[in-house]
mmCIF file of N, CA and C in Angstrom:
data_model
loop_
_atom_site.group_PDB
_atom_site.id
_atom_site.type_symbol
_atom_site.label_atom_id
_atom_site.label_comp_id
_atom_site.label_asym_id
_atom_site.label_seq_id
_atom_site.Cartn_x
_atom_site.Cartn_y
_atom_site.Cartn_z
ATOM 1 N N MET H 1 150.189 113.494 131.869
ATOM 2 C CA MET H 1 151.402 113.747 132.606
ATOM 3 C C MET H 1 151.230 115.054 133.378
ATOM 4 N N PRO H 2 150.627 115.024 134.572
ATOM 5 C CA PRO H 2 150.422 116.252 135.340
ATOM 6 C C PRO H 2 151.732 116.858 135.842
ATOM 7 N N PHE H 3 151.798 118.167 135.810
ATOM 8 C CA PHE H 3 152.965 118.883 136.316
ATOM 9 C C PHE H 3 152.628 119.749 137.526
ATOM 10 N N ILE H 4 151.404 119.619 138.017
ATOM 11 C CA ILE H 4 150.981 120.326 139.225
ATOM 12 C C ILE H 4 150.278 119.327 140.130
ATOM 13 N N ALA H 5 150.601 119.389 141.411
ATOM 14 C CA ALA H 5 149.908 118.593 142.425
ATOM 15 C C ALA H 5 149.579 119.534 143.567
ATOM 16 N N VAL H 6 148.866 119.016 144.553
ATOM 17 C CA VAL H 6 148.476 119.822 145.707
ATOM 18 C C VAL H 6 148.979 119.127 146.962
ATOM 19 N N ASP H 7 149.542 119.917 147.876
ATOM 20 C CA ASP H 7 149.997 119.383 149.148
ATOM 21 C C ASP H 7 148.768 118.984 149.970
ATOM 22 N N PRO H 8 148.712 117.750 150.482
ATOM 23 C CA PRO H 8 147.518 117.308 151.207
ATOM 24 C C PRO H 8 147.327 118.002 152.555
ATOM 25 N N HIS H 9 148.355 118.658 153.085
ATOM 26 C CA HIS H 9 148.263 119.296 154.401
ATOM 27 C C HIS H 9 147.756 120.726 154.332
ATOM 28 N N ASP H 10 148.209 121.491 153.311
ATOM 29 C CA ASP H 10 147.810 122.899 153.251
ATOM 30 C C ASP H 10 147.269 123.333 151.888
ATOM 31 N N ASN H 11 147.083 122.375 150.973
ATOM 32 C CA ASN H 11 146.511 122.618 149.634
ATOM 33 C C ASN H 11 147.305 123.579 148.759
ATOM 34 N N ARG H 12 148.581 123.787 149.070
ATOM 35 C CA ARG H 12 149.376 124.659 148.196
ATOM 36 C C ARG H 12 149.849 123.872 146.983
ATOM 37 N N PRO H 13 149.946 124.542 145.840
ATOM 38 C CA PRO H 13 150.414 123.857 144.624
ATOM 39 C C PRO H 13 151.856 123.389 144.772
ATOM 40 N N ARG H 14 152.155 122.240 144.199
ATOM 41 C CA ARG H 14 153.501 121.682 144.209
ATOM 42 C C ARG H 14 153.885 121.302 142.789
ATOM 43 N N ILE H 15 155.151 121.461 142.467
ATOM 44 C CA ILE H 15 155.670 121.040 141.169
ATOM 45 C C ILE H 15 156.564 119.819 141.384
ATOM 46 N N PRO H 16 156.746 119.002 140.360
ATOM 47 C CA PRO H 16 157.468 117.736 140.539
ATOM 48 C C PRO H 16 158.870 117.856 141.118
ATOM 49 N N VAL H 17 159.634 118.872 140.728
ATOM 50 C CA VAL H 17 161.018 118.971 141.212
ATOM 51 C C VAL H 17 161.090 119.294 142.695
ATOM 52 N N SER H 18 159.984 119.766 143.289
ATOM 53 C CA SER H 18 159.997 120.099 144.708
ATOM 54 C C SER H 18 159.435 118.976 145.582
ATOM 55 N N VAL H 19 159.109 117.843 144.983
ATOM 56 C CA VAL H 19 158.495 116.735 145.715
ATOM 57 C C VAL H 19 159.445 115.543 145.725
ATOM 58 N N GLY H 20 159.704 115.028 146.925
ATOM 59 C CA GLY H 20 160.552 113.844 147.053
ATOM 60 C C GLY H 20 159.855 112.587 146.539
ATOM 61 N N ASP H 21 160.627 111.570 146.230
ATOM 62 C CA ASP H 21 160.085 110.340 145.655
ATOM 63 C C ASP H 21 158.987 109.706 146.506
ATOM 64 N N ASP H 22 159.085 109.783 147.825
ATOM 65 C CA ASP H 22 158.106 109.148 148.711
ATOM 66 C C ASP H 22 157.136 110.146 149.349
ATOM 67 N N GLU H 23 157.221 111.399 148.947
ATOM 68 C CA GLU H 23 156.356 112.431 149.534
ATOM 69 C C GLU H 23 154.929 112.308 148.996
ATOM 70 N N LYS H 24 153.948 112.593 149.849
ATOM 71 C CA LYS H 24 152.549 112.473 149.454
ATOM 72 C C LYS H 24 152.018 113.794 148.903
ATOM 73 N N VAL H 25 151.391 113.725 147.731
ATOM 74 C CA VAL H 25 150.692 114.862 147.130
ATOM 75 C C VAL H 25 149.402 114.320 146.522
ATOM 76 N N LYS H 26 148.490 115.226 146.153
ATOM 77 C CA LYS H 26 147.224 114.781 145.571
ATOM 78 C C LYS H 26 146.916 115.552 144.294
ATOM 79 N N CYS H 27 146.045 114.967 143.499
ATOM 80 C CA CYS H 27 145.636 115.542 142.220
ATOM 81 C C CYS H 27 144.710 116.730 142.464
ATOM 82 N N PRO H 28 144.952 117.871 141.805
ATOM 83 C CA PRO H 28 144.062 119.020 141.975
ATOM 84 C C PRO H 28 142.693 118.833 141.312
ATOM 85 N N VAL H 29 142.545 117.807 140.477
ATOM 86 C CA VAL H 29 141.275 117.557 139.793
ATOM 87 C C VAL H 29 140.390 116.618 140.607
ATOM 88 N N CYS H 30 140.958 115.487 141.059
ATOM 89 C CA CYS H 30 140.150 114.457 141.718
ATOM 90 C C CYS H 30 140.480 114.262 143.196
ATOM 91 N N ASN H 31 141.536 114.881 143.684
ATOM 92 C CA ASN H 31 142.009 114.750 145.071
ATOM 93 C C ASN H 31 142.556 113.370 145.407
ATOM 94 N N GLU H 32 142.769 112.519 144.413
ATOM 95 C CA GLU H 32 143.388 111.211 144.649
ATOM 96 C C GLU H 32 144.904 111.382 144.770
ATOM 97 N N PRO H 33 145.595 110.409 145.366
ATOM 98 C CA PRO H 33 147.057 110.501 145.484
ATOM 99 C C PRO H 33 147.733 110.495 144.111
ATOM 100 N N LEU H 34 148.828 111.241 144.028
ATOM 101 C CA LEU H 34 149.703 111.224 142.860
ATOM 102 C C LEU H 34 151.079 110.754 143.312
ATOM 103 N N HIS H 35 151.810 110.145 142.396
ATOM 104 C CA HIS H 35 153.195 109.755 142.636
ATOM 105 C C HIS H 35 154.062 110.579 141.686
ATOM 106 N N VAL H 36 155.359 110.592 141.950
ATOM 107 C CA VAL H 36 156.279 111.358 141.108
ATOM 108 C C VAL H 36 157.316 110.413 140.521
ATOM 109 N N ARG H 37 157.722 110.698 139.279
ATOM 110 C CA ARG H 37 158.776 109.898 138.654
ATOM 111 C C ARG H 37 159.477 110.739 137.591
ATOM 112 N N ASP H 38 160.641 110.243 137.200
ATOM 113 C CA ASP H 38 161.407 110.851 136.111
ATOM 114 C C ASP H 38 162.331 109.788 135.540
ATOM 115 N N GLY H 39 163.101 110.169 134.575
ATOM 116 C CA GLY H 39 164.033 109.224 133.966
ATOM 117 C C GLY H 39 164.992 109.959 133.062
ATOM 118 N N PRO H 40 165.923 109.242 132.452
ATOM 119 C CA PRO H 40 166.932 109.904 131.622
ATOM 120 C C PRO H 40 166.341 110.618 130.405
ATOM 121 N N ASP H 41 165.201 110.152 129.906
ATOM 122 C CA ASP H 41 164.605 110.764 128.720
ATOM 123 C C ASP H 41 163.223 111.339 128.981
ATOM 124 N N ILE H 42 162.880 111.577 130.243
ATOM 125 C CA ILE H 42 161.542 112.069 130.559
ATOM 126 C C ILE H 42 161.617 113.067 131.710
ATOM 127 N N ALA H 43 160.872 114.145 131.597
ATOM 128 C CA ALA H 43 160.846 115.168 132.641
ATOM 129 C C ALA H 43 160.195 114.608 133.901
ATOM 130 N N ARG H 44 160.639 115.078 135.034
ATOM 131 C CA ARG H 44 160.017 114.685 136.305
ATOM 132 C C ARG H 44 158.560 115.143 136.263
ATOM 133 N N HIS H 45 157.647 114.238 136.611
ATOM 134 C CA HIS H 45 156.222 114.546 136.522
ATOM 135 C C HIS H 45 155.442 113.688 137.521
ATOM 136 N N PHE H 46 154.199 114.090 137.735
ATOM 137 C CA PHE H 46 153.307 113.313 138.589
ATOM 138 C C PHE H 46 152.524 112.326 137.740
ATOM 139 N N TYR H 47 152.066 111.266 138.374
ATOM 140 C CA TYR H 47 151.196 110.315 137.682
ATOM 141 C C TYR H 47 150.234 109.694 138.684
ATOM 142 N N HIS H 48 149.074 109.295 138.186
ATOM 143 C CA HIS H 48 148.101 108.579 138.993
ATOM 144 C C HIS H 48 148.497 107.105 139.049
ATOM 145 N N PRO H 49 148.215 106.436 140.172
ATOM 146 C CA PRO H 49 148.449 104.987 140.188
ATOM 147 C C PRO H 49 147.513 104.302 139.192
ATOM 148 N N PRO H 50 147.850 103.109 138.742
ATOM 149 C CA PRO H 50 147.055 102.439 137.701
ATOM 150 C C PRO H 50 145.576 102.268 138.045
ATOM 151 N N GLU H 51 145.241 102.126 139.317
ATOM 152 C CA GLU H 51 143.849 101.906 139.695
ATOM 153 C C GLU H 51 143.008 103.186 139.686
ATOM 154 N N SER H 52 143.618 104.328 139.434
ATOM 155 C CA SER H 52 142.896 105.591 139.429
ATOM 156 C C SER H 52 141.966 105.698 138.218
ATOM 157 N N SER H 53 140.839 106.344 138.421
ATOM 158 C CA SER H 53 139.908 106.576 137.311
ATOM 159 C C SER H 53 140.012 108.001 136.769
ATOM 160 N N CYS H 54 140.870 108.820 137.374
ATOM 161 C CA CYS H 54 140.998 110.220 136.966
ATOM 162 C C CYS H 54 141.867 110.342 135.714
ATOM 163 N N GLY H 55 141.368 111.080 134.753
ATOM 164 C CA GLY H 55 142.168 111.374 133.569
ATOM 165 C C GLY H 55 143.147 112.500 133.830
ATOM 166 N N GLY H 56 142.926 113.246 134.922
ATOM 167 C CA GLY H 56 143.831 114.305 135.313
ATOM 168 C C GLY H 56 143.740 115.552 134.457
ATOM 169 N N GLU H 57 142.727 115.652 133.620
ATOM 170 C CA GLU H 57 142.618 116.807 132.741
ATOM 171 C C GLU H 57 141.359 117.608 133.079
ATOM 172 N N SER H 58 141.582 118.805 133.530
ATOM 173 C CA SER H 58 140.467 119.685 133.864
ATOM 174 C C SER H 58 139.865 120.275 132.595
ATOM 175 N N ALA H 59 138.744 120.955 132.755
ATOM 176 C CA ALA H 59 138.110 121.628 131.619
ATOM 177 C C ALA H 59 139.066 122.668 131.029
ATOM 178 N N LEU H 60 139.821 123.355 131.876
ATOM 179 C CA LEU H 60 140.782 124.353 131.389
ATOM 180 C C LEU H 60 141.874 123.679 130.558
ATOM 181 N N HIS H 61 142.384 122.547 131.027
ATOM 182 C CA HIS H 61 143.426 121.826 130.281
ATOM 183 C C HIS H 61 142.894 121.388 128.913
ATOM 184 N N LEU H 62 141.686 120.856 128.889
ATOM 185 C CA LEU H 62 141.092 120.429 127.623
ATOM 186 C C LEU H 62 140.869 121.610 126.681
ATOM 187 N N ALA H 63 140.450 122.748 127.229
ATOM 188 C CA ALA H 63 140.263 123.944 126.403
ATOM 189 C C ALA H 63 141.595 124.409 125.817
ATOM 190 N N MET H 64 142.649 124.366 126.615
ATOM 191 C CA MET H 64 143.960 124.793 126.121
ATOM 192 C C MET H 64 144.477 123.841 125.049
ATOM 193 N N LYS H 65 144.188 122.543 125.177
ATOM 194 C CA LYS H 65 144.568 121.597 124.121
ATOM 195 C C LYS H 65 143.830 121.935 122.831
ATOM 196 N N SER H 66 142.571 122.269 122.944
ATOM 197 C CA SER H 66 141.781 122.636 121.769
ATOM 198 C C SER H 66 142.353 123.880 121.092
ATOM 199 N N ILE H 67 142.750 124.858 121.874
ATOM 200 C CA ILE H 67 143.363 126.076 121.332
ATOM 201 C C ILE H 67 144.668 125.729 120.623
ATOM 202 N N ALA H 68 145.476 124.853 121.246
ATOM 203 C CA ALA H 68 146.753 124.451 120.646
ATOM 204 C C ALA H 68 146.526 123.758 119.309
ATOM 205 N N VAL H 69 145.542 122.855 119.250
ATOM 206 C CA VAL H 69 145.237 122.151 118.004
ATOM 207 C C VAL H 69 144.828 123.142 116.925
ATOM 208 N N ASP H 70 143.942 124.053 117.267
ATOM 209 C CA ASP H 70 143.467 125.041 116.294
ATOM 210 C C ASP H 70 144.616 125.881 115.745
ATOM 211 N N LYS H 71 145.470 126.373 116.622
ATOM 212 C CA LYS H 71 146.588 127.219 116.192
ATOM 213 C C LYS H 71 147.589 126.427 115.349
ATOM 214 N N LEU H 72 147.899 125.202 115.769
ATOM 215 C CA LEU H 72 148.852 124.394 115.019
ATOM 216 C C LEU H 72 148.318 124.021 113.643
ATOM 217 N N GLN H 73 147.027 123.798 113.523
ATOM 218 C CA GLN H 73 146.439 123.526 112.210
ATOM 219 C C GLN H 73 146.542 124.749 111.306
ATOM 220 N N GLN H 74 146.458 125.951 111.892
ATOM 221 C CA GLN H 74 146.608 127.175 111.103
ATOM 222 C C GLN H 74 148.055 127.367 110.651
ATOM 223 N N VAL H 75 148.992 127.131 111.550
ATOM 224 C CA VAL H 75 150.409 127.362 111.255
ATOM 225 C C VAL H 75 150.973 126.289 110.321
ATOM 226 N N TYR H 76 150.495 125.038 110.462
ATOM 227 C CA TYR H 76 150.994 123.919 109.664
ATOM 228 C C TYR H 76 149.831 123.256 108.917
ATOM 229 N N PRO H 77 149.241 123.943 107.936
ATOM 230 C CA PRO H 77 148.045 123.419 107.271
ATOM 231 C C PRO H 77 148.281 122.122 106.479
ATOM 232 N N ASP H 78 149.516 121.833 106.091
ATOM 233 C CA ASP H 78 149.807 120.628 105.315
ATOM 234 C C ASP H 78 150.208 119.441 106.193
ATOM 235 N N ALA H 79 150.259 119.641 107.502
ATOM 236 C CA ALA H 79 150.664 118.572 108.419
ATOM 237 C C ALA H 79 149.429 117.936 109.052
ATOM 238 N N ASP H 80 149.612 116.750 109.614
ATOM 239 C CA ASP H 80 148.555 116.092 110.392
ATOM 240 C C ASP H 80 148.719 116.493 111.845
ATOM 241 N N VAL H 81 147.655 116.978 112.461
ATOM 242 C CA VAL H 81 147.688 117.365 113.868
ATOM 243 C C VAL H 81 146.865 116.344 114.645
ATOM 244 N N HIS H 82 147.518 115.670 115.605
ATOM 245 C CA HIS H 82 146.890 114.601 116.382
ATOM 246 C C HIS H 82 146.725 115.036 117.835
ATOM 247 N N ILE H 83 145.718 114.468 118.495
ATOM 248 C CA ILE H 83 145.514 114.676 119.927
ATOM 249 C C ILE H 83 145.820 113.361 120.632
ATOM 250 N N GLU H 84 146.507 113.457 121.801
ATOM 251 C CA GLU H 84 146.860 112.264 122.576
ATOM 252 C C GLU H 84 147.555 111.243 121.684
ATOM 253 N N PHE H 85 148.741 111.588 121.204
ATOM 254 C CA PHE H 85 149.417 110.819 120.168
ATOM 255 C C PHE H 85 150.736 110.256 120.662
ATOM 256 N N LYS H 86 151.005 109.004 120.320
ATOM 257 C CA LYS H 86 152.305 108.367 120.572
ATOM 258 C C LYS H 86 152.968 108.107 119.232
ATOM 259 N N THR H 87 154.259 108.355 119.150
ATOM 260 C CA THR H 87 154.995 108.021 117.931
ATOM 261 C C THR H 87 155.684 106.676 118.126
ATOM 262 N N ASP H 88 156.140 106.088 117.044
ATOM 263 C CA ASP H 88 156.899 104.835 117.142
ATOM 264 C C ASP H 88 158.272 105.096 117.751
ATOM 265 N N ASP H 89 158.818 106.296 117.486
ATOM 266 C CA ASP H 89 160.157 106.631 117.971
ATOM 267 C C ASP H 89 160.171 106.974 119.458
ATOM 268 N N VAL H 90 159.101 107.606 119.939
ATOM 269 C CA VAL H 90 159.027 108.043 121.335
ATOM 270 C C VAL H 90 157.736 107.485 121.931
ATOM 271 N N PRO H 91 157.831 106.532 122.841
ATOM 272 C CA PRO H 91 156.632 105.855 123.318
ATOM 273 C C PRO H 91 155.786 106.642 124.313
ATOM 274 N N ARG H 92 156.106 107.901 124.550
ATOM 275 C CA ARG H 92 155.281 108.723 125.443
ATOM 276 C C ARG H 92 154.195 109.422 124.645
ATOM 277 N N ARG H 93 153.098 109.715 125.301
ATOM 278 C CA ARG H 93 151.960 110.360 124.653
ATOM 279 C C ARG H 93 152.102 111.881 124.740
ATOM 280 N N ALA H 94 151.905 112.553 123.625
ATOM 281 C CA ALA H 94 151.895 114.015 123.592
ATOM 282 C C ALA H 94 150.446 114.500 123.618
ATOM 283 N N ASP H 95 150.192 115.614 124.304
ATOM 284 C CA ASP H 95 148.851 116.195 124.279
ATOM 285 C C ASP H 95 148.440 116.476 122.841
ATOM 286 N N VAL H 96 149.336 117.100 122.097
ATOM 287 C CA VAL H 96 149.104 117.410 120.685
ATOM 288 C C VAL H 96 150.389 117.099 119.935
ATOM 289 N N PHE H 97 150.251 116.510 118.757
ATOM 290 C CA PHE H 97 151.434 116.185 117.952
ATOM 291 C C PHE H 97 151.196 116.629 116.517
ATOM 292 N N VAL H 98 152.148 117.385 115.975
ATOM 293 C CA VAL H 98 152.115 117.803 114.577
ATOM 294 C C VAL H 98 153.033 116.862 113.821
ATOM 295 N N GLU H 99 152.489 116.139 112.842
ATOM 296 C CA GLU H 99 153.268 115.153 112.094
ATOM 297 C C GLU H 99 153.431 115.617 110.652
ATOM 298 N N PHE H 100 154.682 115.700 110.213
ATOM 299 C CA PHE H 100 154.983 116.122 108.853
ATOM 300 C C PHE H 100 155.111 114.911 107.933
ATOM 301 N N ASP H 101 154.704 115.066 106.671
ATOM 302 C CA ASP H 101 154.852 113.988 105.688
ATOM 303 C C ASP H 101 156.324 113.648 105.470
ATOM 304 N N HIS H 102 157.157 114.681 105.469
ATOM 305 C CA HIS H 102 158.590 114.518 105.265
ATOM 306 C C HIS H 102 159.327 115.313 106.333
ATOM 307 N N PRO H 103 160.404 114.751 106.898
ATOM 308 C CA PRO H 103 161.170 115.505 107.892
ATOM 309 C C PRO H 103 161.621 116.848 107.326
ATOM 310 N N SER H 104 161.559 117.861 108.157
ATOM 311 C CA SER H 104 161.996 119.196 107.734
ATOM 312 C C SER H 104 162.904 119.796 108.797
ATOM 313 N N TYR H 105 163.864 120.571 108.352
ATOM 314 C CA TYR H 105 164.791 121.244 109.264
ATOM 315 C C TYR H 105 164.133 122.514 109.788
ATOM 316 N N PRO H 106 164.194 122.836 111.022
ATOM 317 C CA PRO H 106 164.849 122.150 112.133
ATOM 318 C C PRO H 106 163.892 121.264 112.946
ATOM 319 N N LEU H 107 162.678 121.035 112.464
ATOM 320 C CA LEU H 107 161.653 120.366 113.257
ATOM 321 C C LEU H 107 161.624 118.852 113.123
ATOM 322 N N GLY H 108 162.329 118.308 112.155
ATOM 323 C CA GLY H 108 162.351 116.856 111.993
ATOM 324 C C GLY H 108 161.020 116.305 111.534
ATOM 325 N N LYS H 109 160.579 115.210 112.147
ATOM 326 C CA LYS H 109 159.352 114.530 111.742
ATOM 327 C C LYS H 109 158.089 115.180 112.321
ATOM 328 N N GLY H 110 158.262 115.983 113.367
ATOM 329 C CA GLY H 110 157.078 116.590 113.959
ATOM 330 C C GLY H 110 157.378 117.374 115.212
ATOM 331 N N ILE H 111 156.301 117.866 115.814
ATOM 332 C CA ILE H 111 156.391 118.682 117.022
ATOM 333 C C ILE H 111 155.456 118.083 118.067
ATOM 334 N N ALA H 112 155.972 117.793 119.241
ATOM 335 C CA ALA H 112 155.146 117.330 120.357
ATOM 336 C C ALA H 112 154.844 118.528 121.249
ATOM 337 N N VAL H 113 153.577 118.696 121.610
ATOM 338 C CA VAL H 113 153.153 119.826 122.438
ATOM 339 C C VAL H 113 152.514 119.292 123.709
ATOM 340 N N GLU H 114 152.976 119.766 124.851
ATOM 341 C CA GLU H 114 152.373 119.451 126.137
ATOM 342 C C GLU H 114 151.710 120.713 126.669
ATOM 343 N N VAL H 115 150.453 120.613 127.010
ATOM 344 C CA VAL H 115 149.705 121.750 127.530
ATOM 345 C C VAL H 115 149.813 121.729 129.045
ATOM 346 N N GLN H 116 150.202 122.861 129.639
ATOM 347 C CA GLN H 116 150.340 122.967 131.082
ATOM 348 C C GLN H 116 149.787 124.296 131.552
ATOM 349 N N TYR H 117 149.369 124.335 132.799
ATOM 350 C CA TYR H 117 148.962 125.589 133.407
ATOM 351 C C TYR H 117 149.361 125.574 134.870
ATOM 352 N N ARG H 118 149.316 126.730 135.468
ATOM 353 C CA ARG H 118 149.752 126.886 136.847
ATOM 354 C C ARG H 118 148.578 127.296 137.716
ATOM 355 N N LEU H 119 148.419 126.679 138.866
ATOM 356 C CA LEU H 119 147.391 127.071 139.814
ATOM 357 C C LEU H 119 147.902 128.230 140.647
ATOM 358 N N ASP H 120 147.107 129.230 140.823
ATOM 359 C CA ASP H 120 147.500 130.369 141.695
ATOM 360 C C ASP H 120 146.547 130.499 142.848
#
């Protein structure tokens, strides 16, 4: 779920809320077109069309996911920490998900973590 795209005319970074539904932007990783969408239970974000081969994750994004996993395993040693995880309750994929054996207040069944960075 990319949250940064690049304007095809001047290569400036764009965020989903600043892009119209039919506006053209491209992926900063592969330069392929991205589309934008949102919904009542999902943040506005960019996505690759189904025919795209780009995973949309740069080396920096993957490194940050690794850091998140390491830190979450330290903070929650008794929980299961998953990468690229979907729950039965929420059909969207989280970059990292901390799953508890038993729901706990205030975190419930787990914590979904999305790794993001900003291009400057």
